[in-house]
Tab-separated table of C-alpha atoms and ligand atoms in Angstrom:
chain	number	residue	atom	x	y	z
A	1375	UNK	CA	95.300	53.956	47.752
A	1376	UNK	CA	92.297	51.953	48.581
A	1377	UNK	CA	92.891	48.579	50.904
A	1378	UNK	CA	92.701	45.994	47.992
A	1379	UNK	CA	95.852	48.046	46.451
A	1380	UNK	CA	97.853	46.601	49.207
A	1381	UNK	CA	97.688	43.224	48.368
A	1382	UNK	CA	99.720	43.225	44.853
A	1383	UNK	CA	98.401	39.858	44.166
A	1384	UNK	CA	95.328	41.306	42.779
A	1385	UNK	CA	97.304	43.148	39.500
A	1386	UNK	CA	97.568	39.722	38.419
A	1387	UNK	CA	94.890	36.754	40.378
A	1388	UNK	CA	91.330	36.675	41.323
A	1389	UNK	CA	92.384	35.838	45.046
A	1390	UNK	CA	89.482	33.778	46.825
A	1391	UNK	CA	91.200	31.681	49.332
A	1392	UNK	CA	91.479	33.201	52.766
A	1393	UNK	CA	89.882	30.133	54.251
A	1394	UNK	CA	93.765	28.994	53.488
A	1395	UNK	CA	95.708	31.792	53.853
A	1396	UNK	CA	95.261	35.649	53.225
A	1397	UNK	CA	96.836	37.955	50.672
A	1398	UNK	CA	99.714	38.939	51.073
A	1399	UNK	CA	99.788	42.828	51.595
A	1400	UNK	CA	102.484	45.459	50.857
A	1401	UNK	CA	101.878	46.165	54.601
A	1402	UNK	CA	103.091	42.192	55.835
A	1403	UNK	CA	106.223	42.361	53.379
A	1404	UNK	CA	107.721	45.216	54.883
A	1405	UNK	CA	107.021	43.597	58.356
A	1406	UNK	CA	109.016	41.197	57.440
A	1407	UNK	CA	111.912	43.601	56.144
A	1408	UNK	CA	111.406	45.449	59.180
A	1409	UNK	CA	112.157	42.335	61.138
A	1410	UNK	CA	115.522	41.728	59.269
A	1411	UNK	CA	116.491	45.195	59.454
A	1412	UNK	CA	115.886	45.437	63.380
A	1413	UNK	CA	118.322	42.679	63.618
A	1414	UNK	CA	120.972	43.377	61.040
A	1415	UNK	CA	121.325	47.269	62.845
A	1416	UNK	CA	120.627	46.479	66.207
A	1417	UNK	CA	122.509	42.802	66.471
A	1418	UNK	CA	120.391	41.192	69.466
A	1419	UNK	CA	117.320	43.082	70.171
A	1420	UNK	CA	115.587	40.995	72.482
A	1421	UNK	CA	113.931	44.007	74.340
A	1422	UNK	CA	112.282	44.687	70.923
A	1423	UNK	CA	111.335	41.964	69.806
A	1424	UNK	CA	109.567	41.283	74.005
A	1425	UNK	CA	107.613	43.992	73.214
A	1426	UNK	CA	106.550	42.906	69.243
A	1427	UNK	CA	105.265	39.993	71.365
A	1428	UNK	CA	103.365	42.027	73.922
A	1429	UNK	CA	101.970	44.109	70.873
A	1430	UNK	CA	100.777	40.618	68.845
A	1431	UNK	CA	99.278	39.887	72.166
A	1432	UNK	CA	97.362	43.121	73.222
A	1433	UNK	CA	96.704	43.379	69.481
A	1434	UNK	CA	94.803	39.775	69.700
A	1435	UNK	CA	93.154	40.562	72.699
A	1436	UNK	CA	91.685	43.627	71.708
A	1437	UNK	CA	90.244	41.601	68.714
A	1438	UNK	CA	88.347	39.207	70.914
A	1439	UNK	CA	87.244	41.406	73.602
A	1440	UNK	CA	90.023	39.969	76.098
A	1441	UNK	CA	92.374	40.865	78.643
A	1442	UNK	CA	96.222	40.856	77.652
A	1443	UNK	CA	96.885	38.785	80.514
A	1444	UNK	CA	94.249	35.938	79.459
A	1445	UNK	CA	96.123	35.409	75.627
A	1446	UNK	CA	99.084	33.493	75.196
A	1447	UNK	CA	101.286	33.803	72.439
A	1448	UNK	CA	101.847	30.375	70.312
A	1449	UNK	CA	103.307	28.597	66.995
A	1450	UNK	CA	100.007	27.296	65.691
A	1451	UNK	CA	96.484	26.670	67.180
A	1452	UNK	CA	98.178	22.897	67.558
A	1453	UNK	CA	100.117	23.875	70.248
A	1454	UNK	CA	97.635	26.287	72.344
A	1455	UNK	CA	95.384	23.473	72.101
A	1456	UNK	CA	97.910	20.723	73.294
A	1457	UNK	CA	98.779	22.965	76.504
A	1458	UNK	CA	95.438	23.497	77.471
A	1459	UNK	CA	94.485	19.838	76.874
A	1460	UNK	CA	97.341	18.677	78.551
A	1461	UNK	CA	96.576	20.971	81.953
A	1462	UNK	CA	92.926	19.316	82.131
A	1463	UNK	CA	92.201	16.547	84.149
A	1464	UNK	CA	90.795	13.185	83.105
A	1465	UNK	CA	90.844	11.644	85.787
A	1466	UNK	CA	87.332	11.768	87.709
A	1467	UNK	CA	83.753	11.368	86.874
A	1468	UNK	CA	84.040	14.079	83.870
A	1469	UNK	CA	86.043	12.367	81.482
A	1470	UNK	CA	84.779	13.171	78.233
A	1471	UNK	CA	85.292	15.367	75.740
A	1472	UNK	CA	82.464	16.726	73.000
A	1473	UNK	CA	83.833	17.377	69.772
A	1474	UNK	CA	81.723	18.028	66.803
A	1475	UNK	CA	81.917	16.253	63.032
A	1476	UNK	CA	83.056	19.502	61.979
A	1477	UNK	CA	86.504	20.053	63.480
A	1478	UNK	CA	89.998	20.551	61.860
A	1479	UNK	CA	91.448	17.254	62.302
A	1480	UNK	CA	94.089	18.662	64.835
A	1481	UNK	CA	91.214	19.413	67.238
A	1482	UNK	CA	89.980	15.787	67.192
A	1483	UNK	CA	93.762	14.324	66.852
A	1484	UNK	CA	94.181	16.190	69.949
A	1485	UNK	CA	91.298	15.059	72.221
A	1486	UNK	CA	91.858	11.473	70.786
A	1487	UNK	CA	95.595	11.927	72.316
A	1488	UNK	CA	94.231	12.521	75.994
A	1489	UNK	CA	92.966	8.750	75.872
A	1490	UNK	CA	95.942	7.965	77.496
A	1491	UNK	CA	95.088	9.729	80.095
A	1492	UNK	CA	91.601	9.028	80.869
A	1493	UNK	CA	89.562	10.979	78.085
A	1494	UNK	CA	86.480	9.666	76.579
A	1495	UNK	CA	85.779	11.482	72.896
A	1496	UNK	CA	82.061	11.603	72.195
A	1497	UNK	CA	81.641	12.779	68.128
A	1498	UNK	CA	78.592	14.812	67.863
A	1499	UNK	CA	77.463	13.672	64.148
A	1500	UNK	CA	76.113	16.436	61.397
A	1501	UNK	CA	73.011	16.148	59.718
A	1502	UNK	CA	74.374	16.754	55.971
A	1503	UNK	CA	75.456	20.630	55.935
A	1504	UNK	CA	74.303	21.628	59.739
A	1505	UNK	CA	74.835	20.320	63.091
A	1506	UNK	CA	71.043	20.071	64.841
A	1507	UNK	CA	71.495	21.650	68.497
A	1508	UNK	CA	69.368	18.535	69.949
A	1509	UNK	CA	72.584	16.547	68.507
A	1510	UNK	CA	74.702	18.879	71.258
A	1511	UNK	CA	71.475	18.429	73.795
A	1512	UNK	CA	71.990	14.789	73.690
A	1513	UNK	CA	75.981	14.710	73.700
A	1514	UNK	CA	76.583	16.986	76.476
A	1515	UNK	CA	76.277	15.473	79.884
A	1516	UNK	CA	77.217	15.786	83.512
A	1517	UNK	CA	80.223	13.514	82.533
A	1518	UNK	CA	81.533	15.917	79.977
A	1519	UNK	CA	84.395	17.920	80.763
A	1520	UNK	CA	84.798	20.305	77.525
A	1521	UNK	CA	83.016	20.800	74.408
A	1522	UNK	CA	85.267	21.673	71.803
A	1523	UNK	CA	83.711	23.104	68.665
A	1524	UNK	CA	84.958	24.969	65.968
A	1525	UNK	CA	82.897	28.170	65.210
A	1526	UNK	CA	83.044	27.830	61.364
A	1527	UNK	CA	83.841	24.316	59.678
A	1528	UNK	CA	86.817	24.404	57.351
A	1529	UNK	CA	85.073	21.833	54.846
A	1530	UNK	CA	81.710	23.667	54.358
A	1531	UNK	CA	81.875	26.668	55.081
A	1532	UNK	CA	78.736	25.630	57.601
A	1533	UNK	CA	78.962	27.903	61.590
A	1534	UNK	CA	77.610	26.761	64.224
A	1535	UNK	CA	75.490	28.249	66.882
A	1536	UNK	CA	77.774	29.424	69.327
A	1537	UNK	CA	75.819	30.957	72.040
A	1538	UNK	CA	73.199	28.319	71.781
A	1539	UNK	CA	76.048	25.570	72.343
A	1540	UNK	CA	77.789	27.452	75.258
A	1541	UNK	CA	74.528	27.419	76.852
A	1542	UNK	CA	73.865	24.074	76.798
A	1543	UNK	CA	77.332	23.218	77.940
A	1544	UNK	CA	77.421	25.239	81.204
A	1545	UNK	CA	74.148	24.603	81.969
A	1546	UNK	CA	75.638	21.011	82.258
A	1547	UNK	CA	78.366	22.319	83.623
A	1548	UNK	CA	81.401	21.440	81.054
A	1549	UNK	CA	83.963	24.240	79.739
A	1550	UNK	CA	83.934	24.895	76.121
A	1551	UNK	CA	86.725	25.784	73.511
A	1552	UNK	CA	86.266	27.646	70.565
A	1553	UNK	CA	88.245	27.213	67.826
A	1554	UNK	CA	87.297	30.585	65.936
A	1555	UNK	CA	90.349	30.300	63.267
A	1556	UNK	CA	87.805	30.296	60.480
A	1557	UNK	CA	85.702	33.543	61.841
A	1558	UNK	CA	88.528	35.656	63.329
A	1559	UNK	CA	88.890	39.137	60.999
A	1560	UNK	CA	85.754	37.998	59.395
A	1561	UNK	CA	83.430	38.844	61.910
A	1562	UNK	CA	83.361	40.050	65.542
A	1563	UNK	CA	83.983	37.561	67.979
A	1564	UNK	CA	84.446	38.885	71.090
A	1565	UNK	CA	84.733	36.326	74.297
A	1566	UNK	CA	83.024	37.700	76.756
A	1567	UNK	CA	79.757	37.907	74.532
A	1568	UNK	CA	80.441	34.021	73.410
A	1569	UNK	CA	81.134	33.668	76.958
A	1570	UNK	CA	83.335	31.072	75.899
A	1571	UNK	CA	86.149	29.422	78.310
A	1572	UNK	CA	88.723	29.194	75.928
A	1573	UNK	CA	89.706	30.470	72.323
A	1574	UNK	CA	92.159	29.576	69.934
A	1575	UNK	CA	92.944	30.788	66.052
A	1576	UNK	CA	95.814	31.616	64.090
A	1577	UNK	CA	96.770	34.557	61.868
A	1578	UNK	CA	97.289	32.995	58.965
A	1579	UNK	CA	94.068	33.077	57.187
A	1580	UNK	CA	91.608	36.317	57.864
A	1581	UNK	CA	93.912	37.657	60.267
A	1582	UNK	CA	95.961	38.102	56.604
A	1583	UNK	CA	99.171	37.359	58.334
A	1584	UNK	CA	102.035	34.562	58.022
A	1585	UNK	CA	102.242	30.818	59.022
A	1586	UNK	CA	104.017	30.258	62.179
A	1587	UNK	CA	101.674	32.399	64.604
A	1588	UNK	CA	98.777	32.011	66.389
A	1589	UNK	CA	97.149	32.691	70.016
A	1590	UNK	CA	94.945	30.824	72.580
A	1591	UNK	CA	92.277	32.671	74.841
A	1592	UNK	CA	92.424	31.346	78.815
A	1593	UNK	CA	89.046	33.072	80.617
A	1594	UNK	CA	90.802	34.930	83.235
A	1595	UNK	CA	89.566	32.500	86.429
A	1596	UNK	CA	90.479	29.483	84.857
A	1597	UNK	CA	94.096	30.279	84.475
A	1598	UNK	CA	95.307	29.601	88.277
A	1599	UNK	CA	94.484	26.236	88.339
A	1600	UNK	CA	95.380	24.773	85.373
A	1601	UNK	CA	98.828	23.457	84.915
A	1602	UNK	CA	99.998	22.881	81.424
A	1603	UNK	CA	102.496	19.747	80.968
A	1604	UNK	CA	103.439	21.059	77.238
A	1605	UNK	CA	105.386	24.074	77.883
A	1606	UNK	CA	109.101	25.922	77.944
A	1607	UNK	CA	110.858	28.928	79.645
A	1608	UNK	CA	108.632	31.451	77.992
A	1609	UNK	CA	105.830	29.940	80.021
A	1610	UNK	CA	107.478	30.362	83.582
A	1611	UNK	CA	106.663	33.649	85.601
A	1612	UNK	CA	109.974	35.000	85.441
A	1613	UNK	CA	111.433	34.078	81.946
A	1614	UNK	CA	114.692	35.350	83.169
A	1615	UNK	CA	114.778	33.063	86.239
A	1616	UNK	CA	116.556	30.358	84.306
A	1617	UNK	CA	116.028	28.320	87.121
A	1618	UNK	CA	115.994	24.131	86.551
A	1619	UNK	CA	114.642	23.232	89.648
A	1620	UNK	CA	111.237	24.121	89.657
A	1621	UNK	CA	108.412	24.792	86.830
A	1622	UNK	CA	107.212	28.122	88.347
A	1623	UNK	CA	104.211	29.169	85.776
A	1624	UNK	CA	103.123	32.671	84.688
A	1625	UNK	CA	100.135	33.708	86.833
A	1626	UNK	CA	98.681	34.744	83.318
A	1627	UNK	CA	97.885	33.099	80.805
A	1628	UNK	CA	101.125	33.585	79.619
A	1629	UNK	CA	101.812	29.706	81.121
A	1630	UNK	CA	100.274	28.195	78.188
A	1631	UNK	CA	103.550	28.975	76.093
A	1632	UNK	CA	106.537	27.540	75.439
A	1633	UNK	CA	109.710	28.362	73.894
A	1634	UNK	CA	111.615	31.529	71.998
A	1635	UNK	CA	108.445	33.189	70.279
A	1636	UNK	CA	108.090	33.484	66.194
A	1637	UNK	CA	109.703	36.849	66.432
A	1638	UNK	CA	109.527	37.270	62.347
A	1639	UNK	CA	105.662	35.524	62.272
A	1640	UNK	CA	104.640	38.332	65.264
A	1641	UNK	CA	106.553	41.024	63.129
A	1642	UNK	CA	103.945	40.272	60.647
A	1643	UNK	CA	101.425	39.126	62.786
A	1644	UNK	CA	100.930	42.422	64.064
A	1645	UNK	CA	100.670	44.047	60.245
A	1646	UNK	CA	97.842	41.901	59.062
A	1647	UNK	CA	96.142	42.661	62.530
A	1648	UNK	CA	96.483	46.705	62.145
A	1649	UNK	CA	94.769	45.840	58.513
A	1650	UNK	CA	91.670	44.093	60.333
A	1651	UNK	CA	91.591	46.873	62.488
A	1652	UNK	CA	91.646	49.386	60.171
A	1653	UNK	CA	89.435	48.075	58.090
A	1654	UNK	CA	87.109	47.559	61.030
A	1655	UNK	CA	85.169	43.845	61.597
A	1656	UNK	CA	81.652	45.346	61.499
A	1657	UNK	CA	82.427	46.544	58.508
A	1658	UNK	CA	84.309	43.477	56.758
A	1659	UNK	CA	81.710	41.191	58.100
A	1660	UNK	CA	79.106	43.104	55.667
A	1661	UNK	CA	81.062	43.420	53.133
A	1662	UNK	CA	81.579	39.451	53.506
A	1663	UNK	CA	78.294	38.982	53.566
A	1664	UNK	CA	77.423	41.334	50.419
A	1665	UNK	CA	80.323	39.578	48.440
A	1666	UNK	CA	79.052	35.689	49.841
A	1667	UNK	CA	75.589	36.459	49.224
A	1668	UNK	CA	76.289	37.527	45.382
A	1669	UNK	CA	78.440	34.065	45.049
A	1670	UNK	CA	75.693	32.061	46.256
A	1671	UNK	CA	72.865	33.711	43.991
A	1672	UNK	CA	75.523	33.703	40.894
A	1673	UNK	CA	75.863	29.825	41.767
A	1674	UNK	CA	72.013	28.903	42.135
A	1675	UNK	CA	70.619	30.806	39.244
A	1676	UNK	CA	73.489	29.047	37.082
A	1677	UNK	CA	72.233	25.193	38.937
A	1678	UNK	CA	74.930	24.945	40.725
A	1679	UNK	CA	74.672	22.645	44.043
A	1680	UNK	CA	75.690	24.646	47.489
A	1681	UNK	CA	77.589	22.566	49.763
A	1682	UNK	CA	76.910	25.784	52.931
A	1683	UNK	CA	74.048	26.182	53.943
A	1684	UNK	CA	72.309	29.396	52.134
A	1685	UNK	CA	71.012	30.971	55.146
A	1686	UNK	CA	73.732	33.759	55.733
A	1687	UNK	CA	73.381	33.281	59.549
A	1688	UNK	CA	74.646	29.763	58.748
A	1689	UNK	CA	77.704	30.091	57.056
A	1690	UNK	CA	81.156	31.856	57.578
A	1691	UNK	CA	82.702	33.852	54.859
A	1692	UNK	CA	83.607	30.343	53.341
A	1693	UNK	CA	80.845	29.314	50.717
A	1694	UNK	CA	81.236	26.122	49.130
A	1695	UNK	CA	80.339	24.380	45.723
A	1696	UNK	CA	79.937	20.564	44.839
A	1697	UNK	CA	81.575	19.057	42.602
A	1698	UNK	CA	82.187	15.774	41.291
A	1699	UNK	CA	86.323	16.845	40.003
A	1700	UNK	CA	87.013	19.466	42.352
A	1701	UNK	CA	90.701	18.790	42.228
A	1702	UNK	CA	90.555	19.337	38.169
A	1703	UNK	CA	88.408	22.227	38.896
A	1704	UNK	CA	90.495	24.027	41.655
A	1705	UNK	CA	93.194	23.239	38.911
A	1706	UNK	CA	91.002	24.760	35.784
A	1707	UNK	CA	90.422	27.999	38.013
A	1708	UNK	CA	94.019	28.163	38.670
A	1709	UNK	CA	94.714	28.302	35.223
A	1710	UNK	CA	92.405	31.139	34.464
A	1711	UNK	CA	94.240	33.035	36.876
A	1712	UNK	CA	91.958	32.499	40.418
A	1713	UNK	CA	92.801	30.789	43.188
A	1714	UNK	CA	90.524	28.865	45.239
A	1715	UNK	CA	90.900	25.484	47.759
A	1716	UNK	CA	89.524	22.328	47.796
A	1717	UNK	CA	87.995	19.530	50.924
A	1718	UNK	CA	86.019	16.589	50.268
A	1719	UNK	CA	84.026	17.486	46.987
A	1720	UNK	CA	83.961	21.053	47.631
A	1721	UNK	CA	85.192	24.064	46.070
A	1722	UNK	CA	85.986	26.504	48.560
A	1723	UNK	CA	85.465	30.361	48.064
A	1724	UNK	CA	86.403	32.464	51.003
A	1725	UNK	CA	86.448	36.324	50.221
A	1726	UNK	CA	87.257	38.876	52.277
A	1727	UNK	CA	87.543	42.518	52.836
A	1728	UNK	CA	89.524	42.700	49.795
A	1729	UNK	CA	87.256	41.171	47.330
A	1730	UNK	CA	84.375	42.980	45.349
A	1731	UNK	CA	81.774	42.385	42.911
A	1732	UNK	CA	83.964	41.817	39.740
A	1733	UNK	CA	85.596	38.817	41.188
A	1734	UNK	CA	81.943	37.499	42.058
A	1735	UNK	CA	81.865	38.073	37.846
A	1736	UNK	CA	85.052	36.590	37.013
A	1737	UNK	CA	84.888	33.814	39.133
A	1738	UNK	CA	81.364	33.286	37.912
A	1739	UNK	CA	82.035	33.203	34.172
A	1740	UNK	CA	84.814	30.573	34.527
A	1741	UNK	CA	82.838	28.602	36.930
A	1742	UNK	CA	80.183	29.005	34.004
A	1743	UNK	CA	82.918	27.829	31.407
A	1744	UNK	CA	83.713	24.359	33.466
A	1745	UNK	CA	79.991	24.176	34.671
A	1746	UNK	CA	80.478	20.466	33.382
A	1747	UNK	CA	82.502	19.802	36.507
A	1748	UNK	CA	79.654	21.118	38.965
A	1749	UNK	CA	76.728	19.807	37.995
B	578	LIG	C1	89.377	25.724	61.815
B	578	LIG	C2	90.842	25.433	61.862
B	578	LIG	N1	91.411	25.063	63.019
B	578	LIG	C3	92.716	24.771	63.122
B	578	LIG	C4	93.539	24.837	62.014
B	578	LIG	C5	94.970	24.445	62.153
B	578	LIG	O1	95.695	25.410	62.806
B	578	LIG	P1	97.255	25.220	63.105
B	578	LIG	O2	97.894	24.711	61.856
B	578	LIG	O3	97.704	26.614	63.486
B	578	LIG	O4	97.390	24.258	64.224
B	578	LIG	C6	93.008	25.268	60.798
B	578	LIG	C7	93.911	25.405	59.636
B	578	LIG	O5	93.581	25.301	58.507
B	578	LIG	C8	91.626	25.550	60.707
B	578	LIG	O6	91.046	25.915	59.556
């Protein structure tokens, strides 16, 4: 059984939308039966389904190079974000927060919500598909408190420099958040080599997992002092403690949680995890690239316009298209049995380890057939 056989979709679509969601595999359906059958023989199984937790979380962790105790556990990269904005302080000199034109809107809705209580959002604009570092240079100041980028952007498919932006921030001395949702399972991304302060994504999409999970990195050092306001009893240091008179927070980074954990999303959570891992990311991330690469020569020879940039070290393992009716052409696609996505004026096509060349083919020749709506 090779990996692609896992992910029954495939005996019937040409699957190219993990910037969206992943496959579903053979391997996250029986998760989910697991999780049901757990309960139905066991009644309560709490213990079990504490340590299905502990498993999503050492399973994330050892994904991004981190420490158990610096990953929390959470319902969507909304709410890691909203604790950690929520413990940071707005109140002094360093007020302002750097976001870049390329966010998910949650990331900006989020900052924009700390106005309230003293934050100043400064939008660093793009330059059509990239985001100049000078624009960063210029944005970043001593009165910046965190830089909050995403690592790939979910409209273009376009990644941004990382390294290059972490530097600049703590040379200035501001924290920076990464959200990596669009890179995680698609490439390594390990935190200590970002040296970023905090990380968030979501299992959902590469991770090939379910809605309903995802998990926020805390650099180890930071954790003590900062004192989420969005939280619940799965936050406190003894979860047990059930006390009402004091907000006693994990000493890990465990505090940035809330309430009862998505016991049926982690069930699953950990499946589509084992896959990445099994599959390996140095190896999916070439794959990607081989599989990316053919899309984006298939779409130039044919004329096509590229909304990513084409230099592979600029774009995730979303490549986008132009077009001037990409909602009728995300619809035409459909109906020729593959599945892609749609922001803005651009077709999205996000393989993954699962994809090879004779979906590049497939998706080509349709693309080919409806070449009308592209160019
Ligand atoms: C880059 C990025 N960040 C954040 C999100 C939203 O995550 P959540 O719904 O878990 O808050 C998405 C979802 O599409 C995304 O692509």
């Amino acid at each position: 059984m090779t990996l692609r056989d896992r992910f029954p979709i495939f005996q019937k679509k040409t699957y190219l939308n993990s910037c969206s969601q992943g496959a579903l595999s053979t391997d996250v359906q029986s998760a989910y039966q697991t999780y049901l059958k757990d309960w139905d023989e066991r009644g309560s199984p709490w213990e079990l389904w504490v340590e299905r937790s502990e498993a999503a979380r050492h399973a994330f962790a050892g994904l991004v190079n981190a420490d158990a105790n610096e990953v929390a556990d959470c319902t969507s990269v909304s709410a890691g974000v909203s604790a950690i904005a929520s413990a940071l302080d707005f109140g002094g000199p360093r007020n302002e927060v750097v976001i870049s034109d390329f966010e998910f809107p949650t990331i900006g809705q989020i900052w924009h919500a700390q106005e309230r209580r003293g934050a100043r959002v400064v939008h660093v604009p793009a330059a059509g598909n990239i985001i100049p570092l000078e624009r960063f240079e210029a944005a970043i100041t001593e009165r910046t408190k965190i830089v909050s980028i995403t690592h790939v952007c979910f409209r273009n498919g376009s990644k941004l420099d990382a390294p290059a932006i972490v530097e600049i921030a703590h040379r200035k001395g501001a924290l920076v958040l990464l959200d990596a949702y669009q890179t995680l399972g698609t490439m390594p991304v390990d935190v200590k080599r970002l040296k970023v302060d905090f990380l968030a994504g979501g299992v959902l999409k590469y991770l090939l997992a379910s809605a309903g999970l995802a998990f926020v990195y805390v650099r180890r050092d930071l954790v003590p002092d900062l004192y989420p306001t969005t939280l619940g009893w799965f936050s406190q240091a003894n979860i047990f403690a059930m006390d009402i008179y004091a907000n006693t927070p994990s000493p890990t980074a465990r505090r940035f949680e809330s309430g009862t954990p998505p016991i049926p999303n982690i069930y699953a959570g950990v499946a589509g995890m084992k896959l990445i891992q099994l599959a390996g990311v140095d190896r999916i991330e070439a794959h990607i690239r081989e599989i990316t690469g053919a899309i984006k020569e298939g779409a130039m020879r044919r004329g096509f316009n590229l909304a990513s940039p084409v230099d592979p070290e600029k774009h995730g393992a979303l490549v986008t298209l132009r077009s001037h009716k990409v909602d009728l052409l995300v619809r035409r696609l459909e109906a020729d049995g593959i599945i892609t996505s749609s922001r803005d004026n651009n077709l999205r096509i996000s393989p993954h380890l699962y994809n090879n060349q004779r979906d590049v083919d497939v998706l080509m020749d349709c693309l080919t057939k409806h070449k009308d709506l592209l160019v």
